[in-house]
mmCIF file with all atom_site columns, C-alpha atoms in Angstrom:
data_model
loop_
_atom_site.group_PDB
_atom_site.id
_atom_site.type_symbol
_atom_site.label_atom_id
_atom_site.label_alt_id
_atom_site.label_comp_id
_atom_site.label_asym_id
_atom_site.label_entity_id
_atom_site.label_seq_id
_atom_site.pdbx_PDB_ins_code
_atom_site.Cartn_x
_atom_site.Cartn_y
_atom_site.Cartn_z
_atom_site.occupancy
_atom_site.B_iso_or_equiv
_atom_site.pdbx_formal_charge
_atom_site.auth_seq_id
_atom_site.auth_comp_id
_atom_site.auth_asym_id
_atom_site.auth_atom_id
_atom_site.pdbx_PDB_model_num
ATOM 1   C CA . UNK A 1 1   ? -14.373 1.918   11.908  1.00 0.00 ? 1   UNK A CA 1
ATOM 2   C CA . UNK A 1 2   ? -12.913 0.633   8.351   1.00 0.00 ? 2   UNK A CA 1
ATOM 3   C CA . UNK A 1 3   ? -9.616  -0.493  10.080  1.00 0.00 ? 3   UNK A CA 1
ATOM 4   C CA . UNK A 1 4   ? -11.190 -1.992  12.734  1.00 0.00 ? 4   UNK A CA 1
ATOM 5   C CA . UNK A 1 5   ? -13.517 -4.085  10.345  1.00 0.00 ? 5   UNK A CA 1
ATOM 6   C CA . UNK A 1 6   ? -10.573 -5.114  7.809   1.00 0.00 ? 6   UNK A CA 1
ATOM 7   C CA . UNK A 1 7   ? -8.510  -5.966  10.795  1.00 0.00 ? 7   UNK A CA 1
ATOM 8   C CA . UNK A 1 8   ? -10.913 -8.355  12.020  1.00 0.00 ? 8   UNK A CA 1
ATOM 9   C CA . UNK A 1 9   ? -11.304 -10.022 8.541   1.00 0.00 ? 9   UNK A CA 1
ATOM 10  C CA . UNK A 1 10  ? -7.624  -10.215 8.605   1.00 0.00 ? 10  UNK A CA 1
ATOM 11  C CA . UNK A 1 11  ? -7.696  -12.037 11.948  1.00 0.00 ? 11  UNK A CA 1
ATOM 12  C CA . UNK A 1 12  ? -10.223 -14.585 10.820  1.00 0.00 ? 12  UNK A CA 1
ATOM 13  C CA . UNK A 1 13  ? -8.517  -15.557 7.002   1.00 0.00 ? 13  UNK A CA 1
ATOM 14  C CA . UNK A 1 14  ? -7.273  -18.543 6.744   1.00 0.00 ? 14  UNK A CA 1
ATOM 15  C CA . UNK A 1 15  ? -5.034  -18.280 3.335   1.00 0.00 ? 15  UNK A CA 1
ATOM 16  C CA . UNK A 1 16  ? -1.676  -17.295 3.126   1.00 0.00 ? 16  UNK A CA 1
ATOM 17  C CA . UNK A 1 17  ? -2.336  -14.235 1.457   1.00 0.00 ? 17  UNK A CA 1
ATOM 18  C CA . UNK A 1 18  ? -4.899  -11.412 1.774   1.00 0.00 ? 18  UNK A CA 1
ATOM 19  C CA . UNK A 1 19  ? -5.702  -8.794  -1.461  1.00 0.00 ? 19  UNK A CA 1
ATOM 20  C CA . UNK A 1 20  ? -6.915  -5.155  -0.387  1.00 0.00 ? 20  UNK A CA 1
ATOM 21  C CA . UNK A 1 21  ? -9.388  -4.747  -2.530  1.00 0.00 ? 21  UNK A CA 1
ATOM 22  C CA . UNK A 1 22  ? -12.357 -1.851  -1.187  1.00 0.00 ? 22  UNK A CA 1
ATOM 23  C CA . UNK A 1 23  ? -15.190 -0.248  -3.205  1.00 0.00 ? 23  UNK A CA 1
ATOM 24  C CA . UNK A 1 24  ? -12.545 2.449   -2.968  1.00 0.00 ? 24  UNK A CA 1
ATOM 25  C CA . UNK A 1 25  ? -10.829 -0.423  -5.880  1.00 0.00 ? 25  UNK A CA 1
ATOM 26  C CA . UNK A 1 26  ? -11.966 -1.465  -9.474  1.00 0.00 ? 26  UNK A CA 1
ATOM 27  C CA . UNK A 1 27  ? -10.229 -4.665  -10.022 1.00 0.00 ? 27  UNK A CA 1
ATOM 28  C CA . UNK A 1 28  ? -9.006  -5.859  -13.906 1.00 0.00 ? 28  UNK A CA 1
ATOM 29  C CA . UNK A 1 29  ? -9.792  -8.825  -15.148 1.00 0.00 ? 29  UNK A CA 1
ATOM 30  C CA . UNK A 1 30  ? -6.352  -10.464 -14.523 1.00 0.00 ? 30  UNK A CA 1
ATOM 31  C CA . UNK A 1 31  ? -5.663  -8.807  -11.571 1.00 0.00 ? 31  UNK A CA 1
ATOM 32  C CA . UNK A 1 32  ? -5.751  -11.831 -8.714  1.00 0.00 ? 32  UNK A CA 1
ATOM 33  C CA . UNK A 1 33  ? -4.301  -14.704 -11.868 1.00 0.00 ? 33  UNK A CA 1
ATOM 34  C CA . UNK A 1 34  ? -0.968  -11.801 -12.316 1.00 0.00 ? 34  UNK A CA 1
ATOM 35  C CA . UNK A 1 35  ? -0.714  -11.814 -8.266  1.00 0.00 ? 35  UNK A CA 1
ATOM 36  C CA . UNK A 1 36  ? -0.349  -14.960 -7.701  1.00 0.00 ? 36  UNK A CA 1
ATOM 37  C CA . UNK A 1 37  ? 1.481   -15.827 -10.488 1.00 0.00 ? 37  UNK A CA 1
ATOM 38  C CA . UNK A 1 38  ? 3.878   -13.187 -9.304  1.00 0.00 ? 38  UNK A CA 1
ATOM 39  C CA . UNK A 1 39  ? 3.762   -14.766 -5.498  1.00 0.00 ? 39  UNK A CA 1
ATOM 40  C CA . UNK A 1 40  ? 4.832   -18.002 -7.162  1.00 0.00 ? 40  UNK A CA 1
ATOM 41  C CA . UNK A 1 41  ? 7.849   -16.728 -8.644  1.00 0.00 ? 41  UNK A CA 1
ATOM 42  C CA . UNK A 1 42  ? 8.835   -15.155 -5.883  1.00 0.00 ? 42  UNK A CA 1
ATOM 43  C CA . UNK A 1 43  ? 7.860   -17.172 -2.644  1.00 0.00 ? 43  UNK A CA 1
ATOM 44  C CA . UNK A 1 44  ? 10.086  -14.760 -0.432  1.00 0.00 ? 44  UNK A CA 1
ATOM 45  C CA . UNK A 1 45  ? 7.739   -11.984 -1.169  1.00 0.00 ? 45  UNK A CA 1
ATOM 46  C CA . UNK A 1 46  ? 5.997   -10.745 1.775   1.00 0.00 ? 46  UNK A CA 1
ATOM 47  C CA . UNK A 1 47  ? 4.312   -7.848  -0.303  1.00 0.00 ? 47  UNK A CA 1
ATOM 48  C CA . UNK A 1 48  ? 3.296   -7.457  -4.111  1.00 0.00 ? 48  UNK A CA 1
ATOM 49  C CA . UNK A 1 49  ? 2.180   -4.479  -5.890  1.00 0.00 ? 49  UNK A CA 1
ATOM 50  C CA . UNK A 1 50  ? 1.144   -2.765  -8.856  1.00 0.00 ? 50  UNK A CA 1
ATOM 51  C CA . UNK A 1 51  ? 1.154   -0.221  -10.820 1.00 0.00 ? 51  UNK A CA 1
ATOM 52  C CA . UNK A 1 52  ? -1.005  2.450   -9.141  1.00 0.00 ? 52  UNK A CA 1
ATOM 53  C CA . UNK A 1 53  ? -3.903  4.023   -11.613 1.00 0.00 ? 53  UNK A CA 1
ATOM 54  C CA . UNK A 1 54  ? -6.790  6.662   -10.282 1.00 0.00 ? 54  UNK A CA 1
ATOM 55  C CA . UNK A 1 55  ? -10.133 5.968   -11.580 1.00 0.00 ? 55  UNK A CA 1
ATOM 56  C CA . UNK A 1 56  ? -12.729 9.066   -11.501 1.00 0.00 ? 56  UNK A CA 1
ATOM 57  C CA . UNK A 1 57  ? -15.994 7.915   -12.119 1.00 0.00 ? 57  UNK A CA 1
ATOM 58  C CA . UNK A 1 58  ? -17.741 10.899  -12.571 1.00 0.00 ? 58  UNK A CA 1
ATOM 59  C CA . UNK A 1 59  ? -15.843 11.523  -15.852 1.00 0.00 ? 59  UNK A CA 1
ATOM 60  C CA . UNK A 1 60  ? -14.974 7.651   -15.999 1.00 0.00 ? 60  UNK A CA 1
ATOM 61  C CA . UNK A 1 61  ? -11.198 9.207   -16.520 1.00 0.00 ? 61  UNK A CA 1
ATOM 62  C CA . UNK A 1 62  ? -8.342  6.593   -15.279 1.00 0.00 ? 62  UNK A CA 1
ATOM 63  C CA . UNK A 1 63  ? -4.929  8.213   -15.165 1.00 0.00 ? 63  UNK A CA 1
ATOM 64  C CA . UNK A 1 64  ? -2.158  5.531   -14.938 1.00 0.00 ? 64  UNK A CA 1
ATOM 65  C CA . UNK A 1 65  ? 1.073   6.948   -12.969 1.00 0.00 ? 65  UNK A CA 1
ATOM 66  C CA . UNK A 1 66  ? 3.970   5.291   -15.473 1.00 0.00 ? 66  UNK A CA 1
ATOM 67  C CA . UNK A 1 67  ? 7.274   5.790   -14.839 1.00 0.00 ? 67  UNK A CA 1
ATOM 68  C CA . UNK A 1 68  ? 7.520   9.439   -14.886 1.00 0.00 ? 68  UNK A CA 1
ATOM 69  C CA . UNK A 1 69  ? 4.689   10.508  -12.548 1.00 0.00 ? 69  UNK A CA 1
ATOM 70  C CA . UNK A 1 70  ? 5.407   10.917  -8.823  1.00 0.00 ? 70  UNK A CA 1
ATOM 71  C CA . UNK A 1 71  ? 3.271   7.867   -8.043  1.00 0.00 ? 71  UNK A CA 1
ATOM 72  C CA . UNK A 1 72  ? 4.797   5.669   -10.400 1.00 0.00 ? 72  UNK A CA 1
ATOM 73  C CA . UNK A 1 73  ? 6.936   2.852   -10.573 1.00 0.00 ? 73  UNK A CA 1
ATOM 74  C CA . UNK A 1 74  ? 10.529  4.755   -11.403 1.00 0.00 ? 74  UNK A CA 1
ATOM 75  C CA . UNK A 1 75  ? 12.192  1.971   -9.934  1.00 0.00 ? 75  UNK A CA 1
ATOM 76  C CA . UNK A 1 76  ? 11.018  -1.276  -12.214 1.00 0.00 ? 76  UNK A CA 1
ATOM 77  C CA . UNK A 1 77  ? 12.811  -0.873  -15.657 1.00 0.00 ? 77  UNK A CA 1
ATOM 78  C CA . UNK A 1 78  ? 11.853  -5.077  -16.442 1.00 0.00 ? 78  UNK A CA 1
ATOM 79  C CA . UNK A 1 79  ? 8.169   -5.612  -17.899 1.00 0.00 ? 79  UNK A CA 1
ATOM 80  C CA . UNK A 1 80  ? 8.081   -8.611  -15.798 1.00 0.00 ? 80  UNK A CA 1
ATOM 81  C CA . UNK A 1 81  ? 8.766   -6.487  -12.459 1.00 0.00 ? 81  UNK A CA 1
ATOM 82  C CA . UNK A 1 82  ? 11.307  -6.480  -9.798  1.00 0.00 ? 82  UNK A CA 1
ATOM 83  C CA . UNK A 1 83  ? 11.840  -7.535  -6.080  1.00 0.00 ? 83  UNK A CA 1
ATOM 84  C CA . UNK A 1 84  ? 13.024  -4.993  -4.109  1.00 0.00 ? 84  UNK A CA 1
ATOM 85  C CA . UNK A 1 85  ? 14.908  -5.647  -1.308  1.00 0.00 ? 85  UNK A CA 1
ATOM 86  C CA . UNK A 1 86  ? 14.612  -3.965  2.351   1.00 0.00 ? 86  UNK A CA 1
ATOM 87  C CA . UNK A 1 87  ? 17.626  -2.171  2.026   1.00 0.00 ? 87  UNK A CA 1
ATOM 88  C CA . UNK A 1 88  ? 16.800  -1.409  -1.444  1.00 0.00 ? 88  UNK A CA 1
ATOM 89  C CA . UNK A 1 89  ? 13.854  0.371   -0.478  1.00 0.00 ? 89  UNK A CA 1
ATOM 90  C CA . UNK A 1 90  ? 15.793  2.630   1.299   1.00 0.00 ? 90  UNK A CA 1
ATOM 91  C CA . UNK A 1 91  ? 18.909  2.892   -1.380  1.00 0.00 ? 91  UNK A CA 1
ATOM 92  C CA . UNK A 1 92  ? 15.749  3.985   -3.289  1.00 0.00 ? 92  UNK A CA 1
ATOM 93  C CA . UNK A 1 93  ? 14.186  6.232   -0.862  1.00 0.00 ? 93  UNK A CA 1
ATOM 94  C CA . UNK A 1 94  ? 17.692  8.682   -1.118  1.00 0.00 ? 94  UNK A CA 1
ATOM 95  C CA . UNK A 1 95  ? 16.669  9.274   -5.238  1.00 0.00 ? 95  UNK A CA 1
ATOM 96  C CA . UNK A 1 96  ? 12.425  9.318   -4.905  1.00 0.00 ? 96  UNK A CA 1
ATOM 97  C CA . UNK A 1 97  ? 9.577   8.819   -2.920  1.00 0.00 ? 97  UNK A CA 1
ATOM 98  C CA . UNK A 1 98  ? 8.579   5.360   -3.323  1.00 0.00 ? 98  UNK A CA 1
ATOM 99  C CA . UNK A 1 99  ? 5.008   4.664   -3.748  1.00 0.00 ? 99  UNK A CA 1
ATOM 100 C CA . UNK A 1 100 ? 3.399   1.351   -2.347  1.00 0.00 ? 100 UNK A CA 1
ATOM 101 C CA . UNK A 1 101 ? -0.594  1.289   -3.776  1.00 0.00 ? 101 UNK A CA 1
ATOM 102 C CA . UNK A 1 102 ? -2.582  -0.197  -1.342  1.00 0.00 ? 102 UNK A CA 1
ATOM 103 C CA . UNK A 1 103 ? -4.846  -1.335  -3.621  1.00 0.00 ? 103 UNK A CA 1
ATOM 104 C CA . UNK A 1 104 ? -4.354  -4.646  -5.551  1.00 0.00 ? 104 UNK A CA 1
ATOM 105 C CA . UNK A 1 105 ? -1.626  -5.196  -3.059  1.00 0.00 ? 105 UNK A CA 1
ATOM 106 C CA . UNK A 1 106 ? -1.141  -8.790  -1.847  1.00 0.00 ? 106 UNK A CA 1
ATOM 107 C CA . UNK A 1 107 ? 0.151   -9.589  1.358   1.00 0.00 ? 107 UNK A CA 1
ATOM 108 C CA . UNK A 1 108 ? 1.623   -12.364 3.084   1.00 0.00 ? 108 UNK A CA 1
ATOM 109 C CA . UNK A 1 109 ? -1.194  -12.372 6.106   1.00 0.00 ? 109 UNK A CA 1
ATOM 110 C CA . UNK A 1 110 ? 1.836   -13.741 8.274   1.00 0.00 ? 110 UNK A CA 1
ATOM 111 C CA . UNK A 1 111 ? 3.604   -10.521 7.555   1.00 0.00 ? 111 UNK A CA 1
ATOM 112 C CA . UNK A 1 112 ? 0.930   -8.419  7.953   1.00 0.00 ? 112 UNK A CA 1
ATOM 113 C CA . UNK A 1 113 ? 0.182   -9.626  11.639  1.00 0.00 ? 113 UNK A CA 1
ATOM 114 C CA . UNK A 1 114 ? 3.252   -9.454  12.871  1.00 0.00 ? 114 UNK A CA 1
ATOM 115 C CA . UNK A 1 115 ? 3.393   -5.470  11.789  1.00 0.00 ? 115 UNK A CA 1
ATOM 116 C CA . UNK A 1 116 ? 0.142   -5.557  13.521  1.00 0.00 ? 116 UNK A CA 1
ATOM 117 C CA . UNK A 1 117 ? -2.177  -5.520  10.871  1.00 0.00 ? 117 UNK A CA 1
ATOM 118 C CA . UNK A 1 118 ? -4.758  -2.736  10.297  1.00 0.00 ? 118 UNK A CA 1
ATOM 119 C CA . UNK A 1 119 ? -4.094  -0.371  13.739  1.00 0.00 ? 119 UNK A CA 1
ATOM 120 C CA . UNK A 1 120 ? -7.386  1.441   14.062  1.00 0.00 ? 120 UNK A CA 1
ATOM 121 C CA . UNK A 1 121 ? -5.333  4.726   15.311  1.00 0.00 ? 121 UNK A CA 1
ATOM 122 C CA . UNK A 1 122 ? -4.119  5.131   12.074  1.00 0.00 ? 122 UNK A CA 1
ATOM 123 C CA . UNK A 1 123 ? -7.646  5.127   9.937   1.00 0.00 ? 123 UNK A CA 1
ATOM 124 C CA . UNK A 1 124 ? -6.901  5.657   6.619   1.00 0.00 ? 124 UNK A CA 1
ATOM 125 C CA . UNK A 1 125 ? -3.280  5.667   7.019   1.00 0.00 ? 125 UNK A CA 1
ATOM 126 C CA . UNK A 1 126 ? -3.323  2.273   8.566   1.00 0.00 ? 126 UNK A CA 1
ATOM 127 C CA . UNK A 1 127 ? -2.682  0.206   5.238   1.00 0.00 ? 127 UNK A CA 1
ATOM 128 C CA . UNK A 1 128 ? -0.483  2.580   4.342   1.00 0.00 ? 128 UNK A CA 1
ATOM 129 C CA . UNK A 1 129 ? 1.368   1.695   7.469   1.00 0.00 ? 129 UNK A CA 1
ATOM 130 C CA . UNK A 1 130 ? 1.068   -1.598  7.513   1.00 0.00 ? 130 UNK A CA 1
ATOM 131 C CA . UNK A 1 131 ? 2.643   -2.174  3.565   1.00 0.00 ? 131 UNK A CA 1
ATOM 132 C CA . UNK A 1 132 ? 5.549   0.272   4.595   1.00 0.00 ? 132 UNK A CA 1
ATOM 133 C CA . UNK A 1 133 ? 6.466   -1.367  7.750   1.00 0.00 ? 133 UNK A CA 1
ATOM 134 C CA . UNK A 1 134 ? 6.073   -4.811  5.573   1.00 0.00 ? 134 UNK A CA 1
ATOM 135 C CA . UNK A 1 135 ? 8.269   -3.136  2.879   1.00 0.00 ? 135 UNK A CA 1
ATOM 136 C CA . UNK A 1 136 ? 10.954  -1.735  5.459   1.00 0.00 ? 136 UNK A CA 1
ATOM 137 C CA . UNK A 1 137 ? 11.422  -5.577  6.759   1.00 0.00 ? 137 UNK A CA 1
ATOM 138 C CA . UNK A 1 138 ? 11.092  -7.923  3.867   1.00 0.00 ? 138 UNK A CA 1
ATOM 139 C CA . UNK A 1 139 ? 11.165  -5.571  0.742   1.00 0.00 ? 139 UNK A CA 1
ATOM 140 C CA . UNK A 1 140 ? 8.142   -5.945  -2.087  1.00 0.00 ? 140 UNK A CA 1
ATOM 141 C CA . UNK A 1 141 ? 8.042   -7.339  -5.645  1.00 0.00 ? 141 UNK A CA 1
ATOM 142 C CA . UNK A 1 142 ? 6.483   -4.576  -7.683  1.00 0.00 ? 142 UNK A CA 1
ATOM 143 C CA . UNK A 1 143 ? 4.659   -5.309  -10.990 1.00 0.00 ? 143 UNK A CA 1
ATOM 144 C CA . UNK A 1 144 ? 4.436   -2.486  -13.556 1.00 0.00 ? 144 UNK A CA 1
ATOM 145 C CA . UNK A 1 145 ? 1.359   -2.992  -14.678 1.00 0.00 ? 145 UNK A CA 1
ATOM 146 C CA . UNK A 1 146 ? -1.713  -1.430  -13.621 1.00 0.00 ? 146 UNK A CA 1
ATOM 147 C CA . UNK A 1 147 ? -4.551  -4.213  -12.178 1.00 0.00 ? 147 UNK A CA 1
ATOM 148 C CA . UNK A 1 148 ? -6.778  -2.381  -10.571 1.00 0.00 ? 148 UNK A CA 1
ATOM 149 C CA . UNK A 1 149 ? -8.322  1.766   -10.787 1.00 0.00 ? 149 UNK A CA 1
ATOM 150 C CA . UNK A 1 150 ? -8.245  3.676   -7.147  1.00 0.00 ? 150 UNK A CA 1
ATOM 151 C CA . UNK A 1 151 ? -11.811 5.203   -6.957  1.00 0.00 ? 151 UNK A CA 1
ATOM 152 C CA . UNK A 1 152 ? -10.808 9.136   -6.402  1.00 0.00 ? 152 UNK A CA 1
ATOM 153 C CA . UNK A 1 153 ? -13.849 10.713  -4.653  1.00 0.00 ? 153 UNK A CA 1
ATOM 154 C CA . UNK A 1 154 ? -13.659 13.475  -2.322  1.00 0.00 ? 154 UNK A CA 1
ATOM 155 C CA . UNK A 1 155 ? -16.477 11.906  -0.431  1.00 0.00 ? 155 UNK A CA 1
ATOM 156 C CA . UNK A 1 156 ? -14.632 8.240   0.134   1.00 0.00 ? 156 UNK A CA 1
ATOM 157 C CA . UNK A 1 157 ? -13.175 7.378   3.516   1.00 0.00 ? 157 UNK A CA 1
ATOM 158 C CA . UNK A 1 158 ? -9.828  8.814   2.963   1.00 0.00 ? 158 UNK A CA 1
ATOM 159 C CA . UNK A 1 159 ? -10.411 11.907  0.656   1.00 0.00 ? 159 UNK A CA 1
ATOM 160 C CA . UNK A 1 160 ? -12.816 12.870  3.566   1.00 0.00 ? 160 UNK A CA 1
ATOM 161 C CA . UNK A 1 161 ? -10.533 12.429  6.704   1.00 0.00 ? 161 UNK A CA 1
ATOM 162 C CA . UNK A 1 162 ? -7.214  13.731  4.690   1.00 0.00 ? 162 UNK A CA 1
ATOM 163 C CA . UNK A 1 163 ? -9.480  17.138  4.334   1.00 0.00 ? 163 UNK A CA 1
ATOM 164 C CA . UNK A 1 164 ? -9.730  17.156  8.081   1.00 0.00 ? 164 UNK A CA 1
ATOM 165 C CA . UNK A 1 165 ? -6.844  18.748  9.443   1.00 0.00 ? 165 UNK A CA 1
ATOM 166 C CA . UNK A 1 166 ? -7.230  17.816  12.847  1.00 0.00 ? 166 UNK A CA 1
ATOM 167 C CA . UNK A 1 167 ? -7.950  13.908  12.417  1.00 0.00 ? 167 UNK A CA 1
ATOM 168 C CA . UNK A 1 168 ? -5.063  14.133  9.931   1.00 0.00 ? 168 UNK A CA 1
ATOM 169 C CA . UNK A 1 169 ? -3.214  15.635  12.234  1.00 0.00 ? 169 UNK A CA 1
ATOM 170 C CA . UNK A 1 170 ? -4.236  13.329  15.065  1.00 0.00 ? 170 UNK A CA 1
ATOM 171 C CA . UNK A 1 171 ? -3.059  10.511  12.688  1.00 0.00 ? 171 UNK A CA 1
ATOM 172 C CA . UNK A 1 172 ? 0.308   12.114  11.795  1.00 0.00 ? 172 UNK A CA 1
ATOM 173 C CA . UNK A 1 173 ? 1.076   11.766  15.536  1.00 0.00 ? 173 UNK A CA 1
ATOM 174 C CA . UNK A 1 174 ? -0.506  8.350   16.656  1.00 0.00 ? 174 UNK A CA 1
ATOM 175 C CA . UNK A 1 175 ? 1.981   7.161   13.333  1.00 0.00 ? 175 UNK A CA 1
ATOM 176 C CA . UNK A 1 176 ? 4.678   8.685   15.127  1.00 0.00 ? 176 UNK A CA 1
ATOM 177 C CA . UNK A 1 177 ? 4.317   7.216   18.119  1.00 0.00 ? 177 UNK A CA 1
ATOM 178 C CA . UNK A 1 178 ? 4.177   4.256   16.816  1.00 0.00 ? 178 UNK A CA 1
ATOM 179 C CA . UNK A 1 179 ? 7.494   4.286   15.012  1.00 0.00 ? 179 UNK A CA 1
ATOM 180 C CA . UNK A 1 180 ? 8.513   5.559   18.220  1.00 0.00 ? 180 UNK A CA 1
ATOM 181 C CA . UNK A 1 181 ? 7.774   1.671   19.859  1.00 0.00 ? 181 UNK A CA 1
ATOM 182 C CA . UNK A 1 182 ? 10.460  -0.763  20.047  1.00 0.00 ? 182 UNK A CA 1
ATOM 183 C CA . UNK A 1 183 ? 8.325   -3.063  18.019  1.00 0.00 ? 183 UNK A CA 1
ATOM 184 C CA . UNK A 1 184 ? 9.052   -0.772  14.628  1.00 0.00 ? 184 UNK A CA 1
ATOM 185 C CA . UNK A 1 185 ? 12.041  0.883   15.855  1.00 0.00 ? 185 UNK A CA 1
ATOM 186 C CA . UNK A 1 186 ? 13.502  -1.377  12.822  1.00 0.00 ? 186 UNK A CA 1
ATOM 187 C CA . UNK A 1 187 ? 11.367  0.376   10.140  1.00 0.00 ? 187 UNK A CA 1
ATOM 188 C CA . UNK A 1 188 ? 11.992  3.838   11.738  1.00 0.00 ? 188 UNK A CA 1
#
């Protein structure tokens, strides 16, 4: 499966960091130079994301979630971003949802193995998972800006298996069980 694949590229890098980026993604042009410059700045930084924005190529429509959508970054006030801590995230989790885009998201692959990586039981959940557990440990530096489009299709790897209640269902409980593990009883 997907997870299975991007695990084993995760296994096999050999750089510090690894960028999700999928044909799911549309990267901007500055995308990887803002990333790094952002990892530079902050060297503690397990995680760094952007700004999520939905790209729907059919109508080539991109909706950017700003500040005041559900998806967007509420939390970041500074152009230049913010590093939120690990027990910010969860000061920040009593106000809002907090939402951690997968995509564009650069990870320290040090971090990212030791959370396990890309769990095939958890399919298109399992970045999800993995930035969240990341997050719930070491915090994330967000950057309000949007640098790259999520491809919103209903026939794409996770628009398909969300519409499947009982594989989403099925997922819903292997993440459970998971949390349930004394290796993430921390980001429980």
């Amino acid at each position: 499966g997907v997870a299975r694949t991007v695990q084993r590229g995760i296994e096999a890098a050999s750089g510090d960091y690894i960028l999700l980026a999928s044909a799911d993604e549309r990267l901007l042009p500055n995308a990887c130079a803002l990333l790094c410059a952002a990892a530079d700045r902050w060297p503690a930084a397990k995680l760094i994301v952007s700004q999520y924005a939905e790209w729907y190529p059919e109508t080539d429509v991109v909706h950017v979630h700003d500040r005041d959508s559900e998806h967007g970054m509420w939390y970041v006030e500074q152009a230049e971003g913010r590093f939120i801590t690990a027990d910010g995230l969860v000061d920040l989790l009593q106000e809002r949802f907090v939402w951690l885009a997968a995509n564009t998201a650069l990870i320290d692959r040090k971090a990212l193995l030791e959370v396990g990586g890309f769990d095939e039981k958890l399919r298109w959940h399992s970045d999800w998972f993995a930035l969240y557990a990341i997050a719930f440990r070491y915090g994330f530096y967000a950057i309000p800006h949007s640098l790259a489009w999520f491809r919103v299709s209903t026939h794409s790897y996770s628009g398909r298996g969300m519409r499947d209640g009982k594989a989403q269902r099925q997922v819903a409980l292997d993440i459970q069980r998971k949390l349930r593990t004394a290796e993430f009883r921390d980001v429980d």
